[in-house]
Coordinates of C-alpha atoms and ligand atoms in Angstrom, one line a residue:
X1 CA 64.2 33.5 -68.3
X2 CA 61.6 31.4 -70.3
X3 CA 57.4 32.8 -69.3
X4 CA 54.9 30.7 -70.5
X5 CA 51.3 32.1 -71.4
X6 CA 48.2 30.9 -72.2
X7 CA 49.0 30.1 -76.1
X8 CA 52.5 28.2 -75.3
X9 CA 50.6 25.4 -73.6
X10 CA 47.7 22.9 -74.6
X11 CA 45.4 20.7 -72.2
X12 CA 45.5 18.6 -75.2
X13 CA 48.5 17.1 -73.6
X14 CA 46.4 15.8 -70.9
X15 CA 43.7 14.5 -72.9
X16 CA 42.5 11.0 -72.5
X17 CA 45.0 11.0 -69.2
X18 CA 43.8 10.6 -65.0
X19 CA 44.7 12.9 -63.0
X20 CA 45.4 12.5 -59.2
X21 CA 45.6 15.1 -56.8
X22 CA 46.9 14.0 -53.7
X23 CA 45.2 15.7 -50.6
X24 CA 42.4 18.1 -50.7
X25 CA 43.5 20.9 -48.6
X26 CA 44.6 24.6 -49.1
X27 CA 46.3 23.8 -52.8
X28 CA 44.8 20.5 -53.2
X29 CA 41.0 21.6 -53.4
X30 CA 41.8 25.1 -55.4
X31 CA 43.9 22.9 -58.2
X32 CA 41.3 20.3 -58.4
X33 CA 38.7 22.3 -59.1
X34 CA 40.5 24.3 -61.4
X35 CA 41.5 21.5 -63.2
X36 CA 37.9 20.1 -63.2
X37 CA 36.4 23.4 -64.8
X38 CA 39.2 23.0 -67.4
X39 CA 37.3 20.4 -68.6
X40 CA 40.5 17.8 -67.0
X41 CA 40.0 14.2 -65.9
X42 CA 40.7 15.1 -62.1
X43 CA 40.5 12.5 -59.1
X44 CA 41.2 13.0 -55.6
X45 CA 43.4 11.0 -53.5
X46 CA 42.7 11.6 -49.4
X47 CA 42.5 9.3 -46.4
X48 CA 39.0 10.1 -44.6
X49 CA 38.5 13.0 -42.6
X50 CA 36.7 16.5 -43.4
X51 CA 39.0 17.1 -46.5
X52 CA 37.4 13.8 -47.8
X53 CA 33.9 14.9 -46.7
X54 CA 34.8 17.9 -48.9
X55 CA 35.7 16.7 -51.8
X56 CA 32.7 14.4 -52.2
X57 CA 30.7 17.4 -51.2
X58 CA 32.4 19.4 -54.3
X59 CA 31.4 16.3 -56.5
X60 CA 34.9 15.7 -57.1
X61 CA 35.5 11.5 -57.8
X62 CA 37.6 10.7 -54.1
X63 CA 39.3 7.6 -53.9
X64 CA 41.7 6.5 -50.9
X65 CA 45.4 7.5 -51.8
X66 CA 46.2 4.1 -53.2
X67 CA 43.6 3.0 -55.3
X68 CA 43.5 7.0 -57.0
X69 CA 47.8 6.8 -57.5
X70 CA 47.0 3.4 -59.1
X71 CA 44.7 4.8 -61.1
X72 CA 46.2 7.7 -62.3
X73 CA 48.4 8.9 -65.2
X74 CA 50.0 11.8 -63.5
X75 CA 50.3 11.3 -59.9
X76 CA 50.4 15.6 -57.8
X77 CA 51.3 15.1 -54.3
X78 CA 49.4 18.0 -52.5
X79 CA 50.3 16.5 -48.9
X80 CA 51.5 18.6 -45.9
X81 CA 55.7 18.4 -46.8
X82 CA 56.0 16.6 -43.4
X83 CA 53.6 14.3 -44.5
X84 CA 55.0 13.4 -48.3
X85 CA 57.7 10.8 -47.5
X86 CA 55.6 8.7 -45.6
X87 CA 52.5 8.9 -48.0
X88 CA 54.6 8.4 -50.5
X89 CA 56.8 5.2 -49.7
X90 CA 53.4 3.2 -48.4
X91 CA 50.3 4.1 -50.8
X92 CA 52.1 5.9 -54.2
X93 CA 55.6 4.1 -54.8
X94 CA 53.8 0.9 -55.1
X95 CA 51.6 2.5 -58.2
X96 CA 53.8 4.4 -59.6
X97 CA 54.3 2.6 -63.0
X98 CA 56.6 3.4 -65.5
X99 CA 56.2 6.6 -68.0
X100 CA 53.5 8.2 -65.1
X101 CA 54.4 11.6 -64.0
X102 CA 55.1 12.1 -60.4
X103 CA 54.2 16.2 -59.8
X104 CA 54.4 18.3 -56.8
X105 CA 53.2 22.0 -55.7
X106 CA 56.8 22.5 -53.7
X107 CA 60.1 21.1 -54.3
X108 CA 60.9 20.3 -50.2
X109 CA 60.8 16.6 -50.6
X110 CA 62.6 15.8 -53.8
X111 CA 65.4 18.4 -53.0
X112 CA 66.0 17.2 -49.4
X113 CA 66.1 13.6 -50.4
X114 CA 63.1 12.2 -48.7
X115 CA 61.3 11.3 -52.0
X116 CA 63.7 9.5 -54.2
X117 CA 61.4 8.0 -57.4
X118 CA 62.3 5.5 -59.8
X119 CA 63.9 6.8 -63.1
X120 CA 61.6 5.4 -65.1
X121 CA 59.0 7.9 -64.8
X122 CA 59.0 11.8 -65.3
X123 CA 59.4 14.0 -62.0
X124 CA 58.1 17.0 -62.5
X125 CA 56.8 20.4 -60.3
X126 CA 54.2 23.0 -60.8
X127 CA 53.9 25.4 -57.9
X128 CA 51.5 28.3 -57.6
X129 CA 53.2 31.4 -56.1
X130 CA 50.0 31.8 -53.7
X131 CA 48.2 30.0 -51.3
X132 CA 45.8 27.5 -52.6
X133 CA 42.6 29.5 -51.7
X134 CA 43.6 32.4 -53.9
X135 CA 44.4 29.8 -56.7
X136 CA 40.9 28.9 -57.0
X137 CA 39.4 32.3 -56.2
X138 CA 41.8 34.2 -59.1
X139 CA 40.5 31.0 -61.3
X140 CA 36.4 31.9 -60.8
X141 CA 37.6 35.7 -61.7
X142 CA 38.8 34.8 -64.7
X143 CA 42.4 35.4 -63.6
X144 CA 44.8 33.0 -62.4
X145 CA 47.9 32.5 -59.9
X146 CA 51.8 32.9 -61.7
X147 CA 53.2 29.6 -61.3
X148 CA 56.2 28.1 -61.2
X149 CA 57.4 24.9 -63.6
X150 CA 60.6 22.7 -62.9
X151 CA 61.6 19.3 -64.4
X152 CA 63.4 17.1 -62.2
X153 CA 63.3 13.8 -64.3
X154 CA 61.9 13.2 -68.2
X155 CA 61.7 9.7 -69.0
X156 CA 59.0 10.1 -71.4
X157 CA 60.3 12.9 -73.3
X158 CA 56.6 15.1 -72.9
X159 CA 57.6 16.0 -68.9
X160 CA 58.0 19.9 -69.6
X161 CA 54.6 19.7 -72.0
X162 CA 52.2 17.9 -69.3
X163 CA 54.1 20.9 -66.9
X164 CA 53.0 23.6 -69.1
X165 CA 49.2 21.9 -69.8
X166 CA 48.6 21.3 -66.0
X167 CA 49.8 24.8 -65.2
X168 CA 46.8 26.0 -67.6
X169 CA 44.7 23.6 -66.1
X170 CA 44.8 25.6 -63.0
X171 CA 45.3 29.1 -64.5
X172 CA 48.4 29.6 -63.9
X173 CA 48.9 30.4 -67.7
X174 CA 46.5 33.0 -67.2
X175 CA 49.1 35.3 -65.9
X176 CA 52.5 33.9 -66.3
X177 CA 54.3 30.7 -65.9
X178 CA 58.0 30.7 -65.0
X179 CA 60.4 27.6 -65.2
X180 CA 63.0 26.9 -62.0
X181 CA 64.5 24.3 -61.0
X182 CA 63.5 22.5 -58.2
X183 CA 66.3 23.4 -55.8
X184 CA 65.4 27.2 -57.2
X185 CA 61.9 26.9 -56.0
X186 CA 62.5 25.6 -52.8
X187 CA 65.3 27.7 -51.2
X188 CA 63.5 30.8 -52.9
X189 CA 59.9 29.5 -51.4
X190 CA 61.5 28.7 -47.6
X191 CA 63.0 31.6 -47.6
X192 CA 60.4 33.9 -48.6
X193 CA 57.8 32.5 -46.4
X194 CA 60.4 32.6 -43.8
X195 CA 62.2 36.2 -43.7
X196 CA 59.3 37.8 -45.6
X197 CA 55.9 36.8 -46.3
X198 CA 54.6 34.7 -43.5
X199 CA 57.4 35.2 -40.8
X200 CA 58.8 38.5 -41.4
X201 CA 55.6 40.1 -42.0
X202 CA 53.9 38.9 -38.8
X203 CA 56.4 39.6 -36.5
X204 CA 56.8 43.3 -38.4
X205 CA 53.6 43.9 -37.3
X206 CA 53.6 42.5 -33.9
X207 CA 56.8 44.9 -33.2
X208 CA 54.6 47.5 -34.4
X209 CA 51.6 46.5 -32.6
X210 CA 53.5 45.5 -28.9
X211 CA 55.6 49.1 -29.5
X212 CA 52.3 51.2 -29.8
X213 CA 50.1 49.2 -26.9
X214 CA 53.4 49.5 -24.8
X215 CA 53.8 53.2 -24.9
X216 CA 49.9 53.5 -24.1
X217 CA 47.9 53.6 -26.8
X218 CA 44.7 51.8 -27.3
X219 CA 44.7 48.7 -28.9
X220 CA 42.3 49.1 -31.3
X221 CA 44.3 51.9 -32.6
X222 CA 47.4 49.5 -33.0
X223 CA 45.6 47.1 -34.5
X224 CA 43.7 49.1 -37.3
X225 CA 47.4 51.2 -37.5
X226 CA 49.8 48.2 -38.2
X227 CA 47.9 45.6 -39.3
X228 CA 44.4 46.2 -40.5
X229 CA 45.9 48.7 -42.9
X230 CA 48.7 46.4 -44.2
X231 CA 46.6 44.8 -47.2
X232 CA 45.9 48.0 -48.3
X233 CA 49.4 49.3 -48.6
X234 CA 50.7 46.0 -50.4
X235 CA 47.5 45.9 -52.4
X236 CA 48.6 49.3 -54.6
X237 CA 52.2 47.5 -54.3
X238 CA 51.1 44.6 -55.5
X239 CA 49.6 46.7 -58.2
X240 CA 52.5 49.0 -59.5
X241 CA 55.0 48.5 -57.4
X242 CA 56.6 50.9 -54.4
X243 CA 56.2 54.0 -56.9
X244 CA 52.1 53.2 -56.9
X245 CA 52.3 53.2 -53.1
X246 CA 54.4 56.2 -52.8
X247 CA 52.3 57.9 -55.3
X248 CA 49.2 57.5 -53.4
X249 CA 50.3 57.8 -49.5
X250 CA 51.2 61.6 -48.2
X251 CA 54.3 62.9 -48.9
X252 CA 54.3 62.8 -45.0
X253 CA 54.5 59.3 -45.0
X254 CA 56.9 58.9 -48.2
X255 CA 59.7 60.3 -46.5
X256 CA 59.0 58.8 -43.4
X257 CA 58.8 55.5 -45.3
X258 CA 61.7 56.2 -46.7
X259 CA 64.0 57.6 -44.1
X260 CA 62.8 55.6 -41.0
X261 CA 61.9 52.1 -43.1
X262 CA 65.8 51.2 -43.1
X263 CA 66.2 51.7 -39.7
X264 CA 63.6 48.9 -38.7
X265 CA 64.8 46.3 -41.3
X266 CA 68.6 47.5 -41.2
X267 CA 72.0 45.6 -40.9
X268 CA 70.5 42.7 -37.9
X269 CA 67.8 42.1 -40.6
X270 CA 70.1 42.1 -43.6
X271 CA 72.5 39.4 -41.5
X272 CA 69.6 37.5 -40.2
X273 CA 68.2 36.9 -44.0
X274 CA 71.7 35.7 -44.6
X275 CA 72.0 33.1 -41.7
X276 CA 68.3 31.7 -42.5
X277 CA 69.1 31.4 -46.2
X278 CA 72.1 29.7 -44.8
X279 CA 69.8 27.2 -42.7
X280 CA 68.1 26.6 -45.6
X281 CA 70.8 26.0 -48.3
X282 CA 72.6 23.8 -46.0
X283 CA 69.6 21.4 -45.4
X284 CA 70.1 22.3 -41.0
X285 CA 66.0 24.3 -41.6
X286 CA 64.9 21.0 -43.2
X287 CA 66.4 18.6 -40.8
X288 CA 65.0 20.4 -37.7
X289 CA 61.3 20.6 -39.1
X290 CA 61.7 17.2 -40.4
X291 CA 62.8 16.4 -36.5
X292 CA 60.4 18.4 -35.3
X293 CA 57.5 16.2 -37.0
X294 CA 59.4 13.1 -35.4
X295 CA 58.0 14.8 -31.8
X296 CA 55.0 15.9 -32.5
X297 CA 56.2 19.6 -33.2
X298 CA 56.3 20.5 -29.4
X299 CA 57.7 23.9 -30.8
X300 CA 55.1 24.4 -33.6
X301 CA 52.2 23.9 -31.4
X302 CA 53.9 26.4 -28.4
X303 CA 54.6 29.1 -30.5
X304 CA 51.3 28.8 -32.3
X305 CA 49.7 28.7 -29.5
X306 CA 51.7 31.9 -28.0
X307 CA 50.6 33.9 -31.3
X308 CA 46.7 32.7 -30.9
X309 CA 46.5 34.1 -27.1
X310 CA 48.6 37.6 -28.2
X311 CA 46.3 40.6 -27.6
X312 CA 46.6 41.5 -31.5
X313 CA 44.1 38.1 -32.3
X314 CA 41.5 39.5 -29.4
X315 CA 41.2 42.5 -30.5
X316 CA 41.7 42.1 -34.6
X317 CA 38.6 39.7 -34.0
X318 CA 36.4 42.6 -31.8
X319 CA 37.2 45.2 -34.6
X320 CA 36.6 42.7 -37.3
X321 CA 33.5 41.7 -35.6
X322 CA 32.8 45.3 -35.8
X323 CA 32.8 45.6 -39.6
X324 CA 30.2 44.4 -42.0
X325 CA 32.9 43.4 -44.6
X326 CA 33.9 40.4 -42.5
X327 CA 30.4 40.0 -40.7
X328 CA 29.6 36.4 -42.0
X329 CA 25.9 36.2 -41.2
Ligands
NAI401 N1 49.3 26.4 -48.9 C1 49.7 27.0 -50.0 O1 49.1 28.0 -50.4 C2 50.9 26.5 -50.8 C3 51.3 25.2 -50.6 N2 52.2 24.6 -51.4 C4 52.6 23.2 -51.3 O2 51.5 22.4 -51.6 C5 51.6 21.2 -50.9 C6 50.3 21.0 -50.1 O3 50.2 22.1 -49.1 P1 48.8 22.6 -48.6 O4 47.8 22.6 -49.6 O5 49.1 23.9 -47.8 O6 48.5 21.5 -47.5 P2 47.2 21.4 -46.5 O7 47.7 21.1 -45.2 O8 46.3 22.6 -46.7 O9 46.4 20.1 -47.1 C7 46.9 18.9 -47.0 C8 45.9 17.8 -47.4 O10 46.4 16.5 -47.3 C9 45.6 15.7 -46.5 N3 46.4 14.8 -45.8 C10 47.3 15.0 -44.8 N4 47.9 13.9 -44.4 C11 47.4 12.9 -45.2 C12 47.6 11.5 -45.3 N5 48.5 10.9 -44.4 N6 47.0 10.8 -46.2 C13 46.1 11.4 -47.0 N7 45.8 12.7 -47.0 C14 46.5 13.5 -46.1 C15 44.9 16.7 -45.6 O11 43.6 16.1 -45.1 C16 44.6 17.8 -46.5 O12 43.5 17.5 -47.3 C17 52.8 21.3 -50.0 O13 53.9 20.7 -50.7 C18 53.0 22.8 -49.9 O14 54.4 23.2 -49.7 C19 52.8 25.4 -52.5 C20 52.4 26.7 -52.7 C21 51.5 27.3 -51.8
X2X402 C1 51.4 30.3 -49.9 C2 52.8 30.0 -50.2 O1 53.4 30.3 -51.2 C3 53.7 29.5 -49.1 C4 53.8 30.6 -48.1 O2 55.0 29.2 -49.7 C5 53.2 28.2 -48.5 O3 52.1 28.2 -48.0 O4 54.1 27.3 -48.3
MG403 MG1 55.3 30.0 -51.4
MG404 MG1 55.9 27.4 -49.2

């Protein structure tokens, strides 16, 4: 597999060219600002509203989506996915001239058919893998955010090198740059977020959480057990892998890890990962959230709402109350 690094890409290939990001929210603000420092001619497209408020606030140049796509020489749509299509038919099409470069953070849109762009312009995708706030916080460390580069179209011959120089821009460079394709990066992202990061994850710890508080214990104990302690058993996995972890938990909770773990995620798990991969390859995941958004997400807003009003977000927010870490006064 191709990596990219710092030395394999040059902002020079964005010299003396606009830049618009789209949006100004979790990836939105973290790129632009990144770009910005990286000395990049960076504009913000964004209807009005606090994200707006925001980006004038961060001295960022903020023009309405139209008038900053009409502007701009590569065009990086950093709308909600449900959002795109729409944005993108009324206030970008229009703008989007030939030899421009059309660039998104996820690959949803393009993939499912719901963005189709002329050919006469390069389609391109560079996709941090991690959310937008860690982009820019990696970025003031010095560090950056592994990204991900695909080309969907070249028309102008230079798609994969204004890629590569907007993927330094924003520091992804800085630790390693991989290229996909967009179908890759979209199947792999769903699914991840789905059975794994976001979705698997929380409702791991829930089970855990709802097991513990159901057989009696206190809460609190739950909480700082299954959840509070989380970050700092990925964090040393995150650093060196499952051997770091093992290495520095007891040997107590090695071979409990290991002899217990398959048991929680065993064969269900294994098929369910299968049938949501399935969802996803087949286009039935994108169809129902792209439904979904057509009814104002009745089932978004009731689940979310279930998970705000569960015991675990009471009393994480008491204990976190507790500790001067997260005491923001
Ligand atoms: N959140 C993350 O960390 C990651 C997100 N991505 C991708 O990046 C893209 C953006 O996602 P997020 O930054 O999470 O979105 P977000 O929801 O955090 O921000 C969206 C921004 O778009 C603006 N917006 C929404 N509707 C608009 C409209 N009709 N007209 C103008 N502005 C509008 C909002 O005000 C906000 O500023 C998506 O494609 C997502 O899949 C990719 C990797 C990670
Ligand atoms: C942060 C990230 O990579 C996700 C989970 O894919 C997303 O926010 O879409
Ligand atoms: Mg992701
Ligand atoms: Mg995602």
């Amino acid at each position: 597999m191709e990596k990219y690094y710092e030395s394999d890409a040059d902002l020079g290939d964005l010299a003396g060219k606009t830049i618009a990001v789209i949006g100004y929210g979790s990836q939105g603000r973290g790129q632009a600002l990144n770009l910005k420092d990286s000395g990049l001619d960076v504009i913000i497209g964004i209807r009005p509203g606090k994200s707006r408020e925001q980006a004038e606030k961060d001295g960022l140049s903020v023009f309405d989506v139209s008038e900053a796509a009409r502007r701009a020489d590569v065009i990086q749509i950093l709308l909600p996915d449900e959002n795109q299509a729409q944005v993108y038919k009324n206030e970008i099409m229009p703008y989007l001239s030939e030899n421009k470069c059309l660039m998104f953070s996820h690959g949803f849109n393009i993939h499912y058919g719901q963005i189709i762009p002329p050919k006469d312009v390069d389609v391109v995708m560079v996709a941090p893998k991690g959310p937008g706030h860690m982009v820019r916080r990696t970025f003031e460390e010095g560090k950056g955010v592994p990204a991900l580069i695909a080309i969907e179209q070249d028309y102008t011959g230079n798609a994969k090198k204004i890629a590569l120089a907007y993927a330094k821009g924003i520091g992804g460079t800085r630790a390693v740059v991989l290229e996909t394709s967009f179908r890759e990066e979209t199947e792999t992202d769903l699914f991840g977020e789905q059975a794994v990061l976001c979705g698997g994850v929380t409702s791991l710890i829930k089970a855990g959480f709802e097991t513990l508080v159901g057989a009696g214990y206190a809460p609190e104990m739950a909480y700082l057990e299954v959840l509070h302690e989380m970050k700092l058993i990925v964090d040393l996995i995150y650093e060196g892998g499952f051997t770091n972890m093992r290495d520095s938990i007891s040997n107590t909770a090695q071979y409990g890890d290991i002899t217990r773990g398959p048991r929680v995620v065993g064969k269900e798990s294994y098929e369910a990962m299968d049938e949501i991969l399935c969802e996803i390859q087949t286009g039935e995941f994108a169809k129902e959230w792209i439904l979904e958004n057509m009814v104002n997400r009745p089932v978004f807003n009731a689940l979310t709402r279930s998970d705000e009003e569960h015991l675990i977000e009471e009393v994480g927010a008491e204990i976190r109350s507790m500790m001067p870490q997260f005491r923001k006064d």
